[in-house]
Amino acid sequence: MNRFDERFLTRNGLAARQLAVLLLHQEADARLPRVRDFAEKLGCGNGTVQAALQLLEEAGAIETTARGHLGTFLVRSDRAALWRLSGLGTLLAAMPLPYSRRYEGLATGLRGAFEAAGAPFAITFMRGAGARTAALLEGKVDLVVLSRFAADRLLEDHAAGSVELVADFGPATYVGAHGVLLREGASLSAPGLRVAVDPSSDDQRILTERAFAGRDDVRWVESSYMQLRDLLAQDRADATVWNLDEVAGLIGPGVEVLPLGDEVTRDLALRNSSAALIGRAGGATALDAVRDRLDLSLVTSRQAEVVRGERLPSY
């Protein structure tokens, strides 16, 4: 650490770091709040604020100009420098394993949107909505990608406001479609139908239970999606419900794909197909600092380009 950087560890430097967060919200050529307003917000003296502003100017993070009685204006700001000096760090999002082009596109779009907003951004991949949700609630990640169905349940469970919906990207952004996979030679009406269910995926489990609701003769076979091929091919399960992006490799001569049945199940599948971005509410300073600059349409447009093969995945 050089001598100048060490100055950001002093009292004035701490104020400069806090001020950097506030200035991330300021547009170029905007009139800045008065020094005493900054001082009140930061809980320090006017002199400390003035010294903090000078530190940020010397670091090249901002340039200001005084316009007499009109006040002080922000001529320009370097968002990357402000972010670095603020100490906000890198925003970390958790999303499903990128096994499909749709997920690769979603990761590409998220990275593009946050970087365009000037925020350092990284993605970690976790299988299972429960694991991603736990990481969010434990403060290990800042954001998680879930199906809209799983997101709604999370929001209901935490109605006090510890989490919030940041974005709903709409149908077919999480998965394309769901269907019933039926083993060759099996019949959905046969008694004792063996239905595979993945206990680590609430989305899949609830959707499958809904699809076979009203039948007390179903025999549930617990498995992961990685076992589906073997379960069906080796006659250890007769049917399951799964997203068709994920099981594209299973669809062959020995597996029949059937549409989901009742209206409730189709509505549930639609909410399962929409990607939702969830963050922690309150105290999420880094997210607040970038929220008003996020162009969320960039997420879906880049995802669509990756799905169509017009853009290489980059995440």
Short mmCIF file of N, CA, C and O in Angstrom, two decimals, residues 148 165-171 173 274-277 296 300:
data_model
loop_
_atom_site.label_atom_id
_atom_site.label_comp_id
_atom_site.label_asym_id
_atom_site.label_seq_id
_atom_site.Cartn_x
_atom_site.Cartn_y
_atom_site.Cartn_z
N ARG A 148 -39.12 -17.81 -10.56
CA ARG A 148 -40.05 -16.87 -9.93
C ARG A 148 -40.91 -17.60 -8.89
O ARG A 148 -41.28 -17.02 -7.86
N LEU A 165 -37.26 -8.63 -4.12
CA LEU A 165 -37.22 -8.95 -5.54
C LEU A 165 -36.54 -7.80 -6.28
O LEU A 165 -37.02 -6.67 -6.26
N VAL A 166 -35.41 -8.08 -6.91
CA VAL A 166 -34.69 -7.06 -7.68
C VAL A 166 -35.20 -7.02 -9.10
O VAL A 166 -35.36 -5.94 -9.68
N ALA A 167 -35.48 -8.19 -9.69
CA ALA A 167 -35.96 -8.22 -11.07
C ALA A 167 -36.66 -9.54 -11.36
O ALA A 167 -36.31 -10.58 -10.81
N ASP A 168 -37.67 -9.48 -12.23
CA ASP A 168 -38.31 -10.66 -12.81
C ASP A 168 -38.06 -10.54 -14.31
O ASP A 168 -38.52 -9.60 -14.94
N PHE A 169 -37.32 -11.49 -14.88
CA PHE A 169 -36.92 -11.37 -16.28
C PHE A 169 -37.93 -11.94 -17.25
O PHE A 169 -37.74 -11.85 -18.47
N GLY A 170 -39.02 -12.54 -16.74
CA GLY A 170 -40.09 -12.97 -17.61
C GLY A 170 -39.99 -14.43 -18.04
O GLY A 170 -38.99 -15.11 -17.80
N PRO A 171 -41.08 -14.94 -18.67
CA PRO A 171 -41.15 -16.35 -19.07
C PRO A 171 -39.99 -16.76 -19.97
O PRO A 171 -39.47 -15.97 -20.76
N THR A 173 -36.95 -17.35 -19.32
CA THR A 173 -35.61 -16.85 -19.02
C THR A 173 -34.88 -17.76 -18.03
O THR A 173 -33.66 -17.70 -17.94
N SER A 274 -39.73 -18.52 -15.33
CA SER A 274 -39.25 -17.14 -15.25
C SER A 274 -38.10 -17.03 -14.26
O SER A 274 -38.18 -17.54 -13.14
N ALA A 275 -37.05 -16.35 -14.66
CA ALA A 275 -35.90 -16.12 -13.77
C ALA A 275 -36.14 -14.89 -12.92
O ALA A 275 -36.61 -13.86 -13.42
N ALA A 276 -35.85 -14.99 -11.64
CA ALA A 276 -35.98 -13.86 -10.72
C ALA A 276 -34.64 -13.61 -10.04
O ALA A 276 -33.91 -14.55 -9.73
N LEU A 277 -34.34 -12.34 -9.82
CA LEU A 277 -33.11 -11.95 -9.12
C LEU A 277 -33.51 -11.43 -7.75
O LEU A 277 -34.30 -10.49 -7.64
N LEU A 296 -31.76 -3.55 -16.91
CA LEU A 296 -32.10 -4.97 -16.83
C LEU A 296 -32.53 -5.54 -18.18
O LEU A 296 -32.50 -6.76 -18.37
N THR A 300 -31.85 -9.69 -20.62
CA THR A 300 -32.64 -10.56 -21.49
C THR A 300 -32.20 -10.47 -22.95
O THR A 300 -32.26 -11.47 -23.68
#
